mmCIF file of the C-alpha atoms, coordinates in Angstrom:
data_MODEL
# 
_entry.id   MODEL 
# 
loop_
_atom_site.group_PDB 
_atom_site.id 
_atom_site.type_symbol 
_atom_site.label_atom_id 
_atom_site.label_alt_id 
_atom_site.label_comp_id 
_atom_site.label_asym_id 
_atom_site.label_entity_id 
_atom_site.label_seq_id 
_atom_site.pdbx_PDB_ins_code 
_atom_site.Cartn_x 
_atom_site.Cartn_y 
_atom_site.Cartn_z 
_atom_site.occupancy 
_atom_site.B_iso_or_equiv 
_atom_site.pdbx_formal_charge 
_atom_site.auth_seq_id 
_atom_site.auth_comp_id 
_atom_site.auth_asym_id 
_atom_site.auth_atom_id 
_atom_site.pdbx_PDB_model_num 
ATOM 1   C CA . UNK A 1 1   ? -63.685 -2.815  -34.226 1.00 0.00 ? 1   UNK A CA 1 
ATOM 2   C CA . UNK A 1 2   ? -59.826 -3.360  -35.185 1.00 0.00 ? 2   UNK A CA 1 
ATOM 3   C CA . UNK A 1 3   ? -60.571 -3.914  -38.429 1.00 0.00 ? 3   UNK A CA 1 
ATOM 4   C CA . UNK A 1 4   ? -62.766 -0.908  -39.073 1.00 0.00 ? 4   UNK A CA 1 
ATOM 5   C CA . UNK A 1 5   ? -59.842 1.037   -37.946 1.00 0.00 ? 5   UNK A CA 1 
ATOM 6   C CA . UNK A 1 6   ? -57.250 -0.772  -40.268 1.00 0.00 ? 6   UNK A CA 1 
ATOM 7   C CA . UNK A 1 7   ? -59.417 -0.018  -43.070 1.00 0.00 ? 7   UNK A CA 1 
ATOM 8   C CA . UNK A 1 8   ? -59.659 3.505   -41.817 1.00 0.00 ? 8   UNK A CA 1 
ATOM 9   C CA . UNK A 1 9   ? -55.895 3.357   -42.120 1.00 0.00 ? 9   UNK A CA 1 
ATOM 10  C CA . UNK A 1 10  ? -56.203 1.753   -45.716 1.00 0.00 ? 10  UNK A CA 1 
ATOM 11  C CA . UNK A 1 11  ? -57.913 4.601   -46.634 1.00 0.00 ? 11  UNK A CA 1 
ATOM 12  C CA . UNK A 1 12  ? -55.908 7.612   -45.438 1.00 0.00 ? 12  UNK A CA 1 
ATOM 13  C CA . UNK A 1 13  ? -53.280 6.973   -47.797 1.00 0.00 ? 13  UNK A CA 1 
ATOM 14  C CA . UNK A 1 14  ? -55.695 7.746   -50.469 1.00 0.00 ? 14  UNK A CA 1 
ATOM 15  C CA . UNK A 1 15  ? -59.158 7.195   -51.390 1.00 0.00 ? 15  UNK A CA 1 
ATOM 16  C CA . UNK A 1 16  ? -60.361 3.754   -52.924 1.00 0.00 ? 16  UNK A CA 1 
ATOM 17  C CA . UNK A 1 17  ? -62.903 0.942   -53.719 1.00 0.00 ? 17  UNK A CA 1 
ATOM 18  C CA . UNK A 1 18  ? -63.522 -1.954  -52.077 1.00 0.00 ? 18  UNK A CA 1 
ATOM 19  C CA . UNK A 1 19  ? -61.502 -4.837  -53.878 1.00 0.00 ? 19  UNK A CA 1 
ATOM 20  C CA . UNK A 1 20  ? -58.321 -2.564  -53.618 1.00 0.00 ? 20  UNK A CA 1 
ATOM 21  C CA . UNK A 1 21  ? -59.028 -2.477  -49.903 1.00 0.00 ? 21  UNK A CA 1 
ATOM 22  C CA . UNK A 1 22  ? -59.043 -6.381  -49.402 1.00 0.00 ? 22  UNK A CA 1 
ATOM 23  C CA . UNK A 1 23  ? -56.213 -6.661  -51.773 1.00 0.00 ? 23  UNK A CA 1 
ATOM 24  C CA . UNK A 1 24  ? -53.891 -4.483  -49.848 1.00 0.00 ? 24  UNK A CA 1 
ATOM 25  C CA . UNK A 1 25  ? -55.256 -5.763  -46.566 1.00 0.00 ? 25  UNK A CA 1 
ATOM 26  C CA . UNK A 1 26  ? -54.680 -9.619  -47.918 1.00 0.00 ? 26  UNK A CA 1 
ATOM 27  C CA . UNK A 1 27  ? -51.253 -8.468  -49.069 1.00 0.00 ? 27  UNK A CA 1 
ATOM 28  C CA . UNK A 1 28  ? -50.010 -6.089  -46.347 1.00 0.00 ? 28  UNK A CA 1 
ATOM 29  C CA . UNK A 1 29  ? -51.147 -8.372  -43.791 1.00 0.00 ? 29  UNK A CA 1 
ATOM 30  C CA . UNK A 1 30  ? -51.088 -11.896 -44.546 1.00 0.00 ? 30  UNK A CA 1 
ATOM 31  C CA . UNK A 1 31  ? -53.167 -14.265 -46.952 1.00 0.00 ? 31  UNK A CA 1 
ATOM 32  C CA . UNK A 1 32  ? -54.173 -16.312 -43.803 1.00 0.00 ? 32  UNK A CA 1 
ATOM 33  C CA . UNK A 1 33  ? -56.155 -13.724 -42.575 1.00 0.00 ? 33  UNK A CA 1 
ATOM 34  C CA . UNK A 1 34  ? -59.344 -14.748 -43.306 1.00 0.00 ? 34  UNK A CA 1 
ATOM 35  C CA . UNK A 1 35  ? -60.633 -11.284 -45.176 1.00 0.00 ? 35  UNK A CA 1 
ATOM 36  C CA . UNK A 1 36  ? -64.182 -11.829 -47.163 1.00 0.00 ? 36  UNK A CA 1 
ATOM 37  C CA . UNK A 1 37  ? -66.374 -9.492  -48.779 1.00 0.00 ? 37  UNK A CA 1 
ATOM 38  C CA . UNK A 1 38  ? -68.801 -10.545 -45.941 1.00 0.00 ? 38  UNK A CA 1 
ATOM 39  C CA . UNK A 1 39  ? -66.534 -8.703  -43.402 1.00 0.00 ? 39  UNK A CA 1 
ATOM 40  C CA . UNK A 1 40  ? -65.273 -6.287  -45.378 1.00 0.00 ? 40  UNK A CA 1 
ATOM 41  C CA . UNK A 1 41  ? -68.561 -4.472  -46.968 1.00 0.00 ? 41  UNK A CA 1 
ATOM 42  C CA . UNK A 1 42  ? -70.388 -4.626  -43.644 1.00 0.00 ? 42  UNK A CA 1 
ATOM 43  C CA . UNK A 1 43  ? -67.382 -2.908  -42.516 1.00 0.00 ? 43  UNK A CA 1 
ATOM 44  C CA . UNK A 1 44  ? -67.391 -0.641  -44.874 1.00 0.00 ? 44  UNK A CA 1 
ATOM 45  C CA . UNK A 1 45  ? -71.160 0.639   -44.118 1.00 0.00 ? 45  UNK A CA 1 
ATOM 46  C CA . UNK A 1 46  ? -70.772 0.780   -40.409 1.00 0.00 ? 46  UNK A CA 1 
ATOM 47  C CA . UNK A 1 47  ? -68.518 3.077   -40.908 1.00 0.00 ? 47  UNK A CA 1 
ATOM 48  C CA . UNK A 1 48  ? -70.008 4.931   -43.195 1.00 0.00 ? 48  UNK A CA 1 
ATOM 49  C CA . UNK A 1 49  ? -73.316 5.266   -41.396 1.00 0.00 ? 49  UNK A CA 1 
ATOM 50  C CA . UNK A 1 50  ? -70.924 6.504   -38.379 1.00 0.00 ? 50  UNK A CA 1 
ATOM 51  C CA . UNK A 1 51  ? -70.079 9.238   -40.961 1.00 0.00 ? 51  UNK A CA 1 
ATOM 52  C CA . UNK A 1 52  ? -65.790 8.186   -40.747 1.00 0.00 ? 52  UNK A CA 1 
ATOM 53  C CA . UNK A 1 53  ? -65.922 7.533   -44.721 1.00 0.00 ? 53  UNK A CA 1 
ATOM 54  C CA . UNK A 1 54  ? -67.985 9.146   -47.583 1.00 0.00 ? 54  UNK A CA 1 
ATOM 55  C CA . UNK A 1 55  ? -68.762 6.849   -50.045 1.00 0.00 ? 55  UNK A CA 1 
ATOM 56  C CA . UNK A 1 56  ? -68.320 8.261   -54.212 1.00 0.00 ? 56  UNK A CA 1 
ATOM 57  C CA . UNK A 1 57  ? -69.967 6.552   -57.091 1.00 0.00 ? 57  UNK A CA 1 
ATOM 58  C CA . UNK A 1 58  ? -68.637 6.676   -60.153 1.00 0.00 ? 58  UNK A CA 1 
ATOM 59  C CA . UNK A 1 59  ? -70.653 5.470   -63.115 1.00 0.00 ? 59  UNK A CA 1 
ATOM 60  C CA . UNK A 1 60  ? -68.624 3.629   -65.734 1.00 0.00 ? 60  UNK A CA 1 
ATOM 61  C CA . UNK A 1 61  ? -69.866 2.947   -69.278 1.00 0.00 ? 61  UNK A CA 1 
ATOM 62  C CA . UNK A 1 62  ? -67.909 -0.572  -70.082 1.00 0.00 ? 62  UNK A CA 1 
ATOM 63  C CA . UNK A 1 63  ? -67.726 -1.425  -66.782 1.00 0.00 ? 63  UNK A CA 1 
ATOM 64  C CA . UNK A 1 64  ? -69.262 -1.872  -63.263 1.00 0.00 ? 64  UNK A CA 1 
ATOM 65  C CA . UNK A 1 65  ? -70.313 1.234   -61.305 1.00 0.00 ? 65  UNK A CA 1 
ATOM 66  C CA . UNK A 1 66  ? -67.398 1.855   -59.057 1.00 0.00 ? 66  UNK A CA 1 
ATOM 67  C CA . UNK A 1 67  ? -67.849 2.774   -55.272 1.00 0.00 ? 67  UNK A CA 1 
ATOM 68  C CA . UNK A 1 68  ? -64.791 5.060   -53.969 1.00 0.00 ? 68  UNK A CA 1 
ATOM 69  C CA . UNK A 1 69  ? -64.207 5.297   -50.177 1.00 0.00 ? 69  UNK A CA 1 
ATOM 70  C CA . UNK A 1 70  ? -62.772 8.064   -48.653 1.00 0.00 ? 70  UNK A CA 1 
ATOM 71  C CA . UNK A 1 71  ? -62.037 8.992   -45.115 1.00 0.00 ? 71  UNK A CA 1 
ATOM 72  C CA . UNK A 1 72  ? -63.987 12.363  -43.645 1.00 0.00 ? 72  UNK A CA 1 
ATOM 73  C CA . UNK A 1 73  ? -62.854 14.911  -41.271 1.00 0.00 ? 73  UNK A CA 1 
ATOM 74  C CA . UNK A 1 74  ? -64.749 12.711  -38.165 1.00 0.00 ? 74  UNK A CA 1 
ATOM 75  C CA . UNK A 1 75  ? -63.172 9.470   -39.344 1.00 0.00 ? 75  UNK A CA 1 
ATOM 76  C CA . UNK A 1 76  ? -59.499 10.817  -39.838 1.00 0.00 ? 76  UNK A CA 1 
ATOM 77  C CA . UNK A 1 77  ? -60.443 12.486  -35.993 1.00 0.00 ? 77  UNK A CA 1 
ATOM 78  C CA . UNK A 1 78  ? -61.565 8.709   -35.044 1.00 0.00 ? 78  UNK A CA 1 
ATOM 79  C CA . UNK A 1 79  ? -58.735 6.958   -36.951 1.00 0.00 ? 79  UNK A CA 1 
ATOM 80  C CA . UNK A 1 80  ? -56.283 9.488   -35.053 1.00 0.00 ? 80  UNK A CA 1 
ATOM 81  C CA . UNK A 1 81  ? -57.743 8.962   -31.812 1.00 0.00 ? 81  UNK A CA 1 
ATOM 82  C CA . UNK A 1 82  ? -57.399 5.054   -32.040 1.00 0.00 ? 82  UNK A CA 1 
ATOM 83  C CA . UNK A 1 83  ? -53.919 5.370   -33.596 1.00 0.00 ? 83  UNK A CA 1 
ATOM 84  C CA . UNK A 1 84  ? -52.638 7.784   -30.693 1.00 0.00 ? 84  UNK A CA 1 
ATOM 85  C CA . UNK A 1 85  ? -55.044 5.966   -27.675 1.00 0.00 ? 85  UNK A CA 1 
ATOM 86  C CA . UNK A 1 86  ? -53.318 4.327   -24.850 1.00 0.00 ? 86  UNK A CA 1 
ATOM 87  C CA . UNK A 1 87  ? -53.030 0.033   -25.439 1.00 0.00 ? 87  UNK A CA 1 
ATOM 88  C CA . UNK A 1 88  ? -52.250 -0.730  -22.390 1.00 0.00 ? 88  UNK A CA 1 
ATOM 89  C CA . UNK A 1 89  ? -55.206 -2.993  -22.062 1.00 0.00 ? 89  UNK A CA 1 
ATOM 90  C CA . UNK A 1 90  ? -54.611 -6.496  -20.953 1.00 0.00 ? 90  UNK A CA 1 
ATOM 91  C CA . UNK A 1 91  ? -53.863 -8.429  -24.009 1.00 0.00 ? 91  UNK A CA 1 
ATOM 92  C CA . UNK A 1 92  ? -52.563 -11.772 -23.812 1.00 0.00 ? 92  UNK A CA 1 
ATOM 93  C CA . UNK A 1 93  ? -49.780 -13.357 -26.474 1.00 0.00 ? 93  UNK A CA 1 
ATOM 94  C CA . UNK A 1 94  ? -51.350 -14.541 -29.513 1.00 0.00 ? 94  UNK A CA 1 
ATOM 95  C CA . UNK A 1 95  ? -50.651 -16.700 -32.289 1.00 0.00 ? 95  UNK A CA 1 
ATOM 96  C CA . UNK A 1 96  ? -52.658 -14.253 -34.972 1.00 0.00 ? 96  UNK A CA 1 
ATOM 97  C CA . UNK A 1 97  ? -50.570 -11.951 -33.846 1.00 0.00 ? 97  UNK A CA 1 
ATOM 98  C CA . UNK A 1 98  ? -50.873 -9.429  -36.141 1.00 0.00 ? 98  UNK A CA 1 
ATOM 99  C CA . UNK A 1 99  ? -54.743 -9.272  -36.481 1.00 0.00 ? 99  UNK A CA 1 
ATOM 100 C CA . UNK A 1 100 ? -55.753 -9.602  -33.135 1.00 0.00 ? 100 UNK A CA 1 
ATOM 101 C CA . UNK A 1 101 ? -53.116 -7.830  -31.149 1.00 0.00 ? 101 UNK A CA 1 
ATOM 102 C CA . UNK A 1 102 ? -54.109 -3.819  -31.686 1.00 0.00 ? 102 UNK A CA 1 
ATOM 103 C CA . UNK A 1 103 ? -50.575 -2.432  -31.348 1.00 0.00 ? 103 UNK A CA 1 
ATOM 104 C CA . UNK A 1 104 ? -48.723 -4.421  -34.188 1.00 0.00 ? 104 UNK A CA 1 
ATOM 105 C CA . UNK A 1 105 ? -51.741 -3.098  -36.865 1.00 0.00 ? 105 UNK A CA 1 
ATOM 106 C CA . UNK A 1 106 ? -51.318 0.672   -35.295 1.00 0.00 ? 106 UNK A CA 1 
ATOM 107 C CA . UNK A 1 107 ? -47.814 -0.046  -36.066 1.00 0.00 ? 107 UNK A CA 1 
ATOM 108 C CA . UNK A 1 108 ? -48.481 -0.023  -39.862 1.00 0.00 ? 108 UNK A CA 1 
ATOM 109 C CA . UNK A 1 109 ? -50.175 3.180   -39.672 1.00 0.00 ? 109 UNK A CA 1 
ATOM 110 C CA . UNK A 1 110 ? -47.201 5.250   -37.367 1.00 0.00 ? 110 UNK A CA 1 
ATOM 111 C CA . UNK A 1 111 ? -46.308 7.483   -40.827 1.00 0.00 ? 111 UNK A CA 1 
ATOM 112 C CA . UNK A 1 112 ? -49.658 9.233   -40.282 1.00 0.00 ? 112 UNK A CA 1 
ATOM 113 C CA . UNK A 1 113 ? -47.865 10.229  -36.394 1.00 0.00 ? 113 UNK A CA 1 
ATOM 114 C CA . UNK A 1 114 ? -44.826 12.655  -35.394 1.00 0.00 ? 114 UNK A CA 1 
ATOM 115 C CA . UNK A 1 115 ? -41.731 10.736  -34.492 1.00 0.00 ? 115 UNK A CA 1 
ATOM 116 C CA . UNK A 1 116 ? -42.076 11.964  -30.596 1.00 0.00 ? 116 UNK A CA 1 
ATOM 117 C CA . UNK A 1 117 ? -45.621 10.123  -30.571 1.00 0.00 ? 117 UNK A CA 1 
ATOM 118 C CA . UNK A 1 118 ? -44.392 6.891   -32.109 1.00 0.00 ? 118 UNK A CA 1 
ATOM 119 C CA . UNK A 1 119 ? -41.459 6.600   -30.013 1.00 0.00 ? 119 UNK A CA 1 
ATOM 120 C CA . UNK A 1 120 ? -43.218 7.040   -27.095 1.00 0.00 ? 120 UNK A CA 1 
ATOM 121 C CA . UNK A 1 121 ? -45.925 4.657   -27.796 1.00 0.00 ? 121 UNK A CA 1 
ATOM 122 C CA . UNK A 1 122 ? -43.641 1.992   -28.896 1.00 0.00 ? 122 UNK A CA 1 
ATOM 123 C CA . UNK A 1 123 ? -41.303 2.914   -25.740 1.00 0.00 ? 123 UNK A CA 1 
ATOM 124 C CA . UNK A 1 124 ? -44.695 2.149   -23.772 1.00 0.00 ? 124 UNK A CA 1 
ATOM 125 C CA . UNK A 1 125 ? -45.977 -0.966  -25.175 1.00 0.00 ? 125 UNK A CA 1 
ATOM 126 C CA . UNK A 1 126 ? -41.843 -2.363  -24.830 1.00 0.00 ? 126 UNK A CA 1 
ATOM 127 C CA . UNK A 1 127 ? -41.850 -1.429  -20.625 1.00 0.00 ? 127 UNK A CA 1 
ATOM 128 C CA . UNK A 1 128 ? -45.691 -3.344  -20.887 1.00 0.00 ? 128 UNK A CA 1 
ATOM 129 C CA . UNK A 1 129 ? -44.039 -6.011  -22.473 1.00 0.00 ? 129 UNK A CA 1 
ATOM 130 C CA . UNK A 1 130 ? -41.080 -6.530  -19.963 1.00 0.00 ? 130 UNK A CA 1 
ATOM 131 C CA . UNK A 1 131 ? -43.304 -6.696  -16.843 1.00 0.00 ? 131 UNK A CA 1 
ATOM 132 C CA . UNK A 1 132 ? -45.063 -9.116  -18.519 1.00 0.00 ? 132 UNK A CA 1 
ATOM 133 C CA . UNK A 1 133 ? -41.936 -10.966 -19.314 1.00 0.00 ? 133 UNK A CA 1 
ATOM 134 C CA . UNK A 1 134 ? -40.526 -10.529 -15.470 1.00 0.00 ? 134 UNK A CA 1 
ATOM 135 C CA . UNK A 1 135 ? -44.161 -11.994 -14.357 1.00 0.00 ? 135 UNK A CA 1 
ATOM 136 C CA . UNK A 1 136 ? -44.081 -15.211 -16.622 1.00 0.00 ? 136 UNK A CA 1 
ATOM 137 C CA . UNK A 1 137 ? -40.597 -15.231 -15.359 1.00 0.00 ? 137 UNK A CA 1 
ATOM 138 C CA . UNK A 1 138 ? -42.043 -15.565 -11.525 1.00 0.00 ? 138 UNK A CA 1 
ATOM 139 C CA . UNK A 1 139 ? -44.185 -17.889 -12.442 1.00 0.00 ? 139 UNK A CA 1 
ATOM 140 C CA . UNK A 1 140 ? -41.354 -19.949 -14.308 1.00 0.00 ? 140 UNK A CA 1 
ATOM 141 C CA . UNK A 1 141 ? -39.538 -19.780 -10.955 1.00 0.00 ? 141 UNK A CA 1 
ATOM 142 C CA . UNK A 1 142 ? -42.108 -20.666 -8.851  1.00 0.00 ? 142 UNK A CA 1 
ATOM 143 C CA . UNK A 1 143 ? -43.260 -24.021 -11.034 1.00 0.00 ? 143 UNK A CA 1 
# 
């Protein structure tokens, strides 16, 4: 579901099609994540049959019919929910960090939230972060 809400984020800077939405994805977030067109256009109609994005066609005479994606009024209300949601689920340290761990791809997305709301989430996630730290620590002391 993380990456359904990436794209989400992709897409509230401005509307567009499907390529340009890999190839900031591929560049924004590494070339070593593993993106296809197989992920990316099922993506793309899940959420558009959950109504988040509208999907435009624009017929073009020399080339390809073009399909533009842009975020509704539901999805931006989804995207904002996610990007404001408590993450203080259990998430252990990860070597794809930035795809798999939900916080670090919200992160990208913070200039769609007031400073107050960013600060506090990131204030959060650092206190998570430093009990987890003071428990491997225990368990360092106790091996």
């Amino acid at each position: 579901m993380s990456m359904e809400y990436t794209i989400l984020g992709v897409l509230m800077d401005q509307p567009t099609h499907g390529y340009s939405i890999k190839k900031h994805l591929l560049e924004a977030f590494s070339k070593h994540l593993g993106l296809n067109d197989g992920q990316l256009y099922p993506a793309l109609a899940r959420l558009e049959r959950r109504g988040w994005i509208k999907k435009q066609i624009i017929e073009q005479r020399s080339s390809p019919t073009k399909h533009l994606y842009r975020v509704t009024k539901v999805g931006e209300a989804a995207f904002f929910d996610w990007l404001a949601a408590d993450d203080s689920e259990a998430e252990p340290a990860l070597y794809d960090f930035f795809w798999r761990y939900g916080f670090l791809q919200k992160c990208s997305f913070f200039h769609h939230l007031p400073a107050g709301a960013i600060v506090a989430q990131t204030r959060q996630k650092l206190e998570e972060v430093d009990r987890r730290i003071a428990q491997l620590e225990g368990v360092l002391k106790r091996m």
